[in-house]
mmCIF file of C-alpha atoms and ligand atoms in Angstrom:
data_model
loop_
_atom_site.group_PDB
_atom_site.id
_atom_site.type_symbol
_atom_site.label_atom_id
_atom_site.label_comp_id
_atom_site.label_asym_id
_atom_site.label_seq_id
_atom_site.Cartn_x
_atom_site.Cartn_y
_atom_site.Cartn_z
ATOM 1 C CA UNK A 12 95.508 90.124 82.666
ATOM 2 C CA UNK A 13 99.195 90.964 82.162
ATOM 3 C CA UNK A 14 100.069 94.607 82.596
ATOM 4 C CA UNK A 15 101.199 96.528 79.531
ATOM 5 C CA UNK A 16 103.978 99.132 79.787
ATOM 6 C CA UNK A 17 101.559 102.021 80.179
ATOM 7 C CA UNK A 18 99.898 100.338 83.164
ATOM 8 C CA UNK A 19 103.302 100.166 84.814
ATOM 9 C CA UNK A 20 104.078 103.810 83.998
ATOM 10 C CA UNK A 21 100.698 104.797 85.418
ATOM 11 C CA UNK A 22 101.250 102.841 88.646
ATOM 12 C CA UNK A 23 104.651 104.455 89.122
ATOM 13 C CA UNK A 24 103.336 107.944 88.299
ATOM 14 C CA UNK A 25 100.528 107.516 90.850
ATOM 15 C CA UNK A 26 102.964 106.431 93.523
ATOM 16 C CA UNK A 27 105.259 109.372 92.765
ATOM 17 C CA UNK A 28 102.470 111.921 92.677
ATOM 18 C CA UNK A 29 101.155 110.740 96.047
ATOM 19 C CA UNK A 30 104.614 110.897 97.617
ATOM 20 C CA UNK A 31 105.153 114.359 96.152
ATOM 21 C CA UNK A 32 101.715 115.411 97.411
ATOM 22 C CA UNK A 33 102.733 114.406 100.909
ATOM 23 C CA UNK A 34 105.821 116.654 100.704
ATOM 24 C CA UNK A 35 103.702 119.533 99.369
ATOM 25 C CA UNK A 36 101.046 119.074 102.080
ATOM 26 C CA UNK A 37 103.574 118.867 104.907
ATOM 27 C CA UNK A 38 105.552 121.897 103.733
ATOM 28 C CA UNK A 39 102.843 124.333 102.612
ATOM 29 C CA UNK A 40 102.487 126.067 105.972
ATOM 30 C CA UNK A 41 106.159 125.928 106.911
ATOM 31 C CA UNK A 42 109.264 127.993 106.175
ATOM 32 C CA UNK A 43 110.499 127.912 102.600
ATOM 33 C CA UNK A 44 113.488 129.301 100.770
ATOM 34 C CA UNK A 45 112.018 131.390 97.978
ATOM 35 C CA UNK A 46 113.892 132.353 94.835
ATOM 36 C CA UNK A 47 112.591 134.640 92.092
ATOM 37 C CA UNK A 48 112.740 133.329 88.526
ATOM 38 C CA UNK A 49 111.367 135.817 85.968
ATOM 39 C CA UNK A 50 110.359 138.300 88.664
ATOM 40 C CA UNK A 51 108.744 138.504 92.116
ATOM 41 C CA UNK A 52 105.570 136.882 90.748
ATOM 42 C CA UNK A 53 107.398 133.841 89.337
ATOM 43 C CA UNK A 54 108.873 131.856 92.216
ATOM 44 C CA UNK A 55 110.624 128.624 93.005
ATOM 45 C CA UNK A 56 111.275 127.017 96.399
ATOM 46 C CA UNK A 57 113.557 124.252 97.558
ATOM 47 C CA UNK A 58 110.500 121.980 97.573
ATOM 48 C CA UNK A 59 109.898 122.438 93.813
ATOM 49 C CA UNK A 60 113.453 121.244 93.226
ATOM 50 C CA UNK A 61 113.288 118.468 95.813
ATOM 51 C CA UNK A 62 110.041 117.010 94.445
ATOM 52 C CA UNK A 63 111.250 117.181 90.841
ATOM 53 C CA UNK A 64 114.606 115.558 91.664
ATOM 54 C CA UNK A 65 112.869 112.737 93.539
ATOM 55 C CA UNK A 66 110.425 112.031 90.715
ATOM 56 C CA UNK A 67 113.107 112.084 88.013
ATOM 57 C CA UNK A 68 115.491 110.003 90.131
ATOM 58 C CA UNK A 69 112.890 107.296 90.733
ATOM 59 C CA UNK A 70 111.805 107.147 87.073
ATOM 60 C CA UNK A 71 115.413 107.021 85.828
ATOM 61 C CA UNK A 72 116.106 104.086 88.126
ATOM 62 C CA UNK A 73 113.156 102.172 86.704
ATOM 63 C CA UNK A 74 113.344 103.383 83.091
ATOM 64 C CA UNK A 75 116.818 104.707 82.214
ATOM 65 C CA UNK A 76 115.794 105.421 78.603
ATOM 66 C CA UNK A 77 112.783 107.571 79.344
ATOM 67 C CA UNK A 78 112.929 111.301 78.632
ATOM 68 C CA UNK A 79 111.893 114.291 80.754
ATOM 69 C CA UNK A 80 110.419 117.731 80.236
ATOM 70 C CA UNK A 81 110.322 119.216 83.700
ATOM 71 C CA UNK A 82 109.940 122.738 85.025
ATOM 72 C CA UNK A 83 113.007 123.060 87.221
ATOM 73 C CA UNK A 84 115.503 121.122 85.092
ATOM 74 C CA UNK A 85 114.529 121.704 81.469
ATOM 75 C CA UNK A 86 115.501 125.356 81.262
ATOM 76 C CA UNK A 87 114.262 127.966 78.819
ATOM 77 C CA UNK A 88 114.600 125.914 75.643
ATOM 78 C CA UNK A 89 112.223 122.989 75.390
ATOM 79 C CA UNK A 90 113.827 119.801 74.105
ATOM 80 C CA UNK A 91 112.372 118.102 71.056
ATOM 81 C CA UNK A 92 109.500 115.740 71.861
ATOM 82 C CA UNK A 93 110.533 112.291 70.610
ATOM 83 C CA UNK A 94 108.673 108.981 70.290
ATOM 84 C CA UNK A 95 110.242 107.795 73.564
ATOM 85 C CA UNK A 96 108.129 107.772 76.701
ATOM 86 C CA UNK A 97 108.477 111.311 78.059
ATOM 87 C CA UNK A 98 107.605 112.365 81.582
ATOM 88 C CA UNK A 99 106.289 115.923 81.666
ATOM 89 C CA UNK A 100 106.537 117.237 85.204
ATOM 90 C CA UNK A 101 105.579 120.326 87.161
ATOM 91 C CA UNK A 102 106.631 119.506 90.727
ATOM 92 C CA UNK A 103 104.575 122.353 92.181
ATOM 93 C CA UNK A 104 102.210 124.226 89.904
ATOM 94 C CA UNK A 105 100.943 127.429 91.462
ATOM 95 C CA UNK A 106 104.150 128.024 93.417
ATOM 96 C CA UNK A 107 103.066 131.565 94.342
ATOM 97 C CA UNK A 108 99.862 130.108 95.807
ATOM 98 C CA UNK A 109 101.906 127.475 97.655
ATOM 99 C CA UNK A 110 104.202 130.161 99.089
ATOM 100 C CA UNK A 111 101.127 131.955 100.476
ATOM 101 C CA UNK A 112 99.444 128.718 101.663
ATOM 102 C CA UNK A 113 96.612 129.508 99.204
ATOM 103 C CA UNK A 114 95.265 125.981 98.765
ATOM 104 C CA UNK A 115 95.087 125.906 94.943
ATOM 105 C CA UNK A 116 98.370 124.252 94.126
ATOM 106 C CA UNK A 117 99.258 120.840 92.772
ATOM 107 C CA UNK A 118 101.750 118.270 91.559
ATOM 108 C CA UNK A 119 101.608 117.426 87.857
ATOM 109 C CA UNK A 120 102.831 114.370 85.970
ATOM 110 C CA UNK A 121 101.980 113.692 82.347
ATOM 111 C CA UNK A 122 103.399 110.976 80.116
ATOM 112 C CA UNK A 123 103.626 111.176 76.340
ATOM 113 C CA UNK A 124 104.368 108.094 74.222
ATOM 114 C CA UNK A 125 105.012 108.427 70.492
ATOM 115 C CA UNK A 126 104.362 112.167 70.921
ATOM 116 C CA UNK A 127 100.807 111.591 72.228
ATOM 117 C CA UNK A 128 99.695 112.199 75.802
ATOM 118 C CA UNK A 129 98.672 108.857 77.269
ATOM 119 C CA UNK A 130 98.639 109.633 80.998
ATOM 120 C CA UNK A 131 97.707 112.814 82.874
ATOM 121 C CA UNK A 132 97.733 113.194 86.654
ATOM 122 C CA UNK A 133 97.143 116.416 88.583
ATOM 123 C CA UNK A 134 97.031 116.190 92.371
ATOM 124 C CA UNK A 135 96.046 118.886 94.854
ATOM 125 C CA UNK A 136 96.912 117.281 98.201
ATOM 126 C CA UNK A 137 95.573 120.231 100.185
ATOM 127 C CA UNK A 138 92.000 119.873 98.938
ATOM 128 C CA UNK A 139 92.494 116.139 98.303
ATOM 129 C CA UNK A 140 91.669 116.373 94.599
ATOM 130 C CA UNK A 141 93.352 113.734 92.457
ATOM 131 C CA UNK A 142 92.579 114.205 88.751
ATOM 132 C CA UNK A 143 93.575 111.327 86.492
ATOM 133 C CA UNK A 144 93.188 110.343 82.861
ATOM 134 C CA UNK A 145 94.509 107.747 80.488
ATOM 135 C CA UNK A 146 94.044 108.051 76.752
ATOM 136 C CA UNK A 147 90.727 106.527 75.702
ATOM 137 C CA UNK A 148 89.725 105.629 79.258
ATOM 138 C CA UNK A 149 87.968 108.764 80.537
ATOM 139 C CA UNK A 150 88.838 111.302 83.214
ATOM 140 C CA UNK A 151 88.387 110.953 86.957
ATOM 141 C CA UNK A 152 88.404 112.933 90.184
ATOM 142 C CA UNK A 153 89.384 110.699 93.101
ATOM 143 C CA UNK A 154 88.339 107.701 91.011
ATOM 144 C CA UNK A 155 84.890 109.030 90.042
ATOM 145 C CA UNK A 156 84.287 109.804 86.330
ATOM 146 C CA UNK A 157 84.047 113.505 85.467
ATOM 147 C CA UNK A 158 82.530 115.347 82.488
ATOM 148 C CA UNK A 159 82.841 118.902 81.233
ATOM 149 C CA UNK A 160 79.963 121.393 81.502
ATOM 150 C CA UNK A 161 77.212 121.294 78.855
ATOM 151 C CA UNK A 162 76.902 125.083 78.636
ATOM 152 C CA UNK A 163 77.225 126.364 75.059
ATOM 153 C CA UNK A 164 76.340 129.983 75.595
ATOM 154 C CA UNK A 165 79.305 132.121 76.633
ATOM 155 C CA UNK A 166 77.015 134.531 78.488
ATOM 156 C CA UNK A 167 76.329 131.672 80.905
ATOM 157 C CA UNK A 168 79.959 130.611 81.174
ATOM 158 C CA UNK A 169 82.498 131.058 83.954
ATOM 159 C CA UNK A 170 85.873 131.678 82.310
ATOM 160 C CA UNK A 171 89.294 131.617 83.946
ATOM 161 C CA UNK A 172 92.358 133.482 82.817
ATOM 162 C CA UNK A 173 95.522 134.737 84.454
ATOM 163 C CA UNK A 174 95.414 138.452 85.289
ATOM 164 C CA UNK A 175 98.811 138.002 86.966
ATOM 165 C CA UNK A 176 100.431 138.371 83.546
ATOM 166 C CA UNK A 177 99.726 142.106 83.802
ATOM 167 C CA UNK A 178 102.799 142.117 86.038
ATOM 168 C CA UNK A 179 104.920 141.494 82.929
ATOM 169 C CA UNK A 180 105.223 144.683 80.921
ATOM 170 C CA UNK A 181 105.265 142.809 77.620
ATOM 171 C CA UNK A 182 101.874 141.253 78.449
ATOM 172 C CA UNK A 183 100.166 144.123 80.255
ATOM 173 C CA UNK A 184 98.129 145.688 77.464
ATOM 174 C CA UNK A 185 97.243 142.343 75.925
ATOM 175 C CA UNK A 186 96.076 140.961 79.253
ATOM 176 C CA UNK A 187 93.992 144.034 80.101
ATOM 177 C CA UNK A 188 92.320 143.946 76.682
ATOM 178 C CA UNK A 189 91.699 140.185 76.926
ATOM 179 C CA UNK A 190 90.183 140.508 80.398
ATOM 180 C CA UNK A 191 87.913 143.365 79.261
ATOM 181 C CA UNK A 192 86.786 141.456 76.172
ATOM 182 C CA UNK A 193 86.116 138.150 77.977
ATOM 183 C CA UNK A 194 84.345 139.831 80.892
ATOM 184 C CA UNK A 195 82.023 141.620 78.464
ATOM 185 C CA UNK A 196 80.834 138.326 76.948
ATOM 186 C CA UNK A 197 81.123 135.756 79.742
ATOM 187 C CA UNK A 198 79.003 135.488 82.867
ATOM 188 C CA UNK A 199 82.073 135.894 85.048
ATOM 189 C CA UNK A 200 85.805 135.506 85.197
ATOM 190 C CA UNK A 201 88.086 133.954 87.822
ATOM 191 C CA UNK A 202 91.831 133.876 88.099
ATOM 192 C CA UNK A 203 93.505 131.221 90.238
ATOM 193 C CA UNK A 204 97.238 131.323 89.454
ATOM 194 C CA UNK A 205 97.565 127.611 88.822
ATOM 195 C CA UNK A 206 97.348 126.485 85.225
ATOM 196 C CA UNK A 207 97.097 122.692 85.501
ATOM 197 C CA UNK A 208 94.499 122.762 88.244
ATOM 198 C CA UNK A 209 92.390 125.371 86.460
ATOM 199 C CA UNK A 210 92.397 123.195 83.331
ATOM 200 C CA UNK A 211 91.178 120.334 85.565
ATOM 201 C CA UNK A 212 88.349 122.563 86.808
ATOM 202 C CA UNK A 213 87.244 122.771 83.171
ATOM 203 C CA UNK A 214 87.373 118.963 83.031
ATOM 204 C CA UNK A 215 85.338 118.806 86.240
ATOM 205 C CA UNK A 216 82.596 120.993 84.765
ATOM 206 C CA UNK A 217 82.845 123.803 87.348
ATOM 207 C CA UNK A 218 84.494 126.252 84.925
ATOM 208 C CA UNK A 219 83.534 126.422 81.246
ATOM 209 C CA UNK A 220 86.849 127.621 79.810
ATOM 210 C CA UNK A 221 90.395 128.706 80.581
ATOM 211 C CA UNK A 222 92.801 130.738 78.533
ATOM 212 C CA UNK A 223 96.467 130.308 79.401
ATOM 213 C CA UNK A 224 99.459 131.830 77.702
ATOM 214 C CA UNK A 225 102.197 133.932 79.180
ATOM 215 C CA UNK A 226 105.745 134.300 80.417
ATOM 216 C CA UNK A 227 106.950 131.168 82.190
ATOM 217 C CA UNK A 228 104.030 129.069 80.949
ATOM 218 C CA UNK A 229 105.265 125.905 79.324
ATOM 219 C CA UNK A 230 104.508 122.338 78.334
ATOM 220 C CA UNK A 231 104.436 121.090 81.951
ATOM 221 C CA UNK A 232 101.608 123.546 82.761
ATOM 222 C CA UNK A 233 99.255 122.207 80.114
ATOM 223 C CA UNK A 234 100.196 118.718 78.863
ATOM 224 C CA UNK A 235 98.773 116.443 81.578
ATOM 225 C CA UNK A 236 95.639 118.506 82.161
ATOM 226 C CA UNK A 237 94.949 118.764 78.404
ATOM 227 C CA UNK A 238 94.488 114.999 78.330
ATOM 228 C CA UNK A 239 92.252 115.216 81.411
ATOM 229 C CA UNK A 240 90.030 117.802 79.644
ATOM 230 C CA UNK A 241 89.728 115.866 76.385
ATOM 231 C CA UNK A 242 89.026 112.625 78.253
ATOM 232 C CA UNK A 243 86.277 114.496 80.141
ATOM 233 C CA UNK A 244 84.682 115.466 76.811
ATOM 234 C CA UNK A 245 86.188 118.935 76.363
ATOM 235 C CA UNK A 246 88.559 120.459 73.838
ATOM 236 C CA UNK A 247 91.936 122.170 74.046
ATOM 237 C CA UNK A 248 92.900 124.527 71.233
ATOM 238 C CA UNK A 249 96.080 126.335 70.317
ATOM 239 C CA UNK A 250 94.906 129.869 71.007
ATOM 240 C CA UNK A 251 96.940 131.223 68.084
ATOM 241 C CA UNK A 252 95.870 128.859 65.314
ATOM 242 C CA UNK A 253 92.535 127.560 66.601
ATOM 243 C CA UNK A 254 93.773 124.024 65.869
ATOM 244 C CA UNK A 255 94.091 121.202 68.379
ATOM 245 C CA UNK A 256 96.768 122.027 70.948
ATOM 246 C CA UNK A 257 100.359 121.053 70.307
ATOM 247 C CA UNK A 258 101.736 120.501 73.813
ATOM 248 C CA UNK A 259 105.114 121.849 72.740
ATOM 249 C CA UNK A 260 103.449 125.188 71.924
ATOM 250 C CA UNK A 261 101.914 126.006 75.285
ATOM 251 C CA UNK A 262 99.300 128.661 74.498
ATOM 252 C CA UNK A 263 95.962 127.117 75.173
ATOM 253 C CA UNK A 264 92.243 127.535 75.365
ATOM 254 C CA UNK A 265 90.770 124.638 77.303
ATOM 255 C CA UNK A 266 86.993 124.510 77.111
ATOM 256 C CA UNK A 267 84.003 122.353 77.928
ATOM 257 C CA UNK A 268 83.077 122.061 74.230
ATOM 258 C CA UNK A 269 84.013 123.283 70.740
ATOM 259 C CA UNK A 270 81.379 126.048 70.741
ATOM 260 C CA UNK A 271 82.735 127.764 73.877
ATOM 261 C CA UNK A 272 86.340 127.183 72.736
ATOM 262 C CA UNK A 273 85.711 128.772 69.334
ATOM 263 C CA UNK A 274 83.829 131.741 70.801
ATOM 264 C CA UNK A 275 86.662 132.396 73.233
ATOM 265 C CA UNK A 276 89.251 131.938 70.486
ATOM 266 C CA UNK A 277 87.600 134.728 68.432
ATOM 267 C CA UNK A 278 87.211 137.060 71.414
ATOM 268 C CA UNK A 279 90.871 136.735 72.377
ATOM 269 C CA UNK A 280 91.975 137.149 68.783
ATOM 270 C CA UNK A 281 89.925 140.326 68.421
ATOM 271 C CA UNK A 282 91.280 141.706 71.707
ATOM 272 C CA UNK A 283 94.834 141.016 70.516
ATOM 273 C CA UNK A 284 94.198 142.699 67.132
ATOM 274 C CA UNK A 285 92.964 145.793 68.946
ATOM 275 C CA UNK A 286 96.223 146.011 70.910
ATOM 276 C CA UNK A 287 98.335 145.411 67.805
ATOM 277 C CA UNK A 288 96.347 148.082 65.920
ATOM 278 C CA UNK A 289 96.741 150.632 68.770
ATOM 279 C CA UNK A 290 100.475 150.109 68.844
ATOM 280 C CA UNK A 291 101.016 150.609 65.118
HETATM 281 C C1 IPD B 30 102.492 129.210 87.426
HETATM 282 C C2 IPD B 30 101.052 128.873 87.175
HETATM 283 C C3 IPD B 30 100.148 130.077 87.014
HETATM 284 C C4 IPD B 30 100.687 131.187 86.200
HETATM 285 C C5 IPD B 30 102.109 131.509 86.623
HETATM 286 C C6 IPD B 30 102.982 130.264 86.515
HETATM 287 P P1 IPD B 30 104.399 127.610 88.431
HETATM 288 O O1 IPD B 30 103.308 128.042 87.314
HETATM 289 O O2 IPD B 30 100.891 127.971 86.140
HETATM 290 O O3 IPD B 30 98.916 129.702 86.463
HETATM 291 O O4 IPD B 30 99.877 132.315 86.344
HETATM 292 O O5 IPD B 30 102.645 132.514 85.823
HETATM 293 O O6 IPD B 30 104.297 130.629 86.855
HETATM 294 O O7 IPD B 30 105.611 128.445 88.140
HETATM 295 O O8 IPD B 30 103.810 127.917 89.741
HETATM 296 O O9 IPD B 30 104.622 126.182 88.190
#
């Protein structure tokens, strides 16, 4: 059967993600030049830049008209998402983990066509976990189909969120209140410092939900993995509106099902109202 465009994009993305994974794997325990972005908890290394430049360079050569939304080159203001094929790239997600050789770190490539995610790839080359999804074709870990957890009761759920945001003054109170509220209702919480991979853990069924929103979090942290979750049977909501996620508004609740997502949505909203009320 002849390959359609998206097959070709997928093949190229897989090749690029594997090459990038090799760079990540070979550099994780070595010397790196570390630069602070927002603060000492938001880092970039020469390898983030190198991987991103290589991916963009190779795609541009093949598809000069394609667009990019990528962590190290897009800057603070997100471009408009157009109908053109758009490569959404985080060259190293979990850079702080990578700097410490903490093995939860990954390369992320997502592709949107006509403003819809059609391809999502998240690769952790340290633990050899390659998460893939194509729209309508299911989600996979190393080629084996994956499904989200069937748990519907939040008291039996393991929930991830990012306590690291307490480092940002603007997020401190909100984060503390959110952590307290979620911990009260869930069976346990975990915090891994790597958004795309944690969303994939929801897809894999080893975590029931993940809330992610904070300084520095953007489209490249959530777009590819959102497709992986929905293809695995889960849901990804905009944590502000409770509607389906808009990848250009990166504030997400990824969950194994609608029940857990909605419960978490209400808990976070209540925690936020408490903080707003206290500060009046
Ligand atoms: C980081 C991760 C992490 C979050 C950090 C982000 P990066 O992305 O997504 O989950 O807690 O704040 O900076 O910068 O390593 O790609």
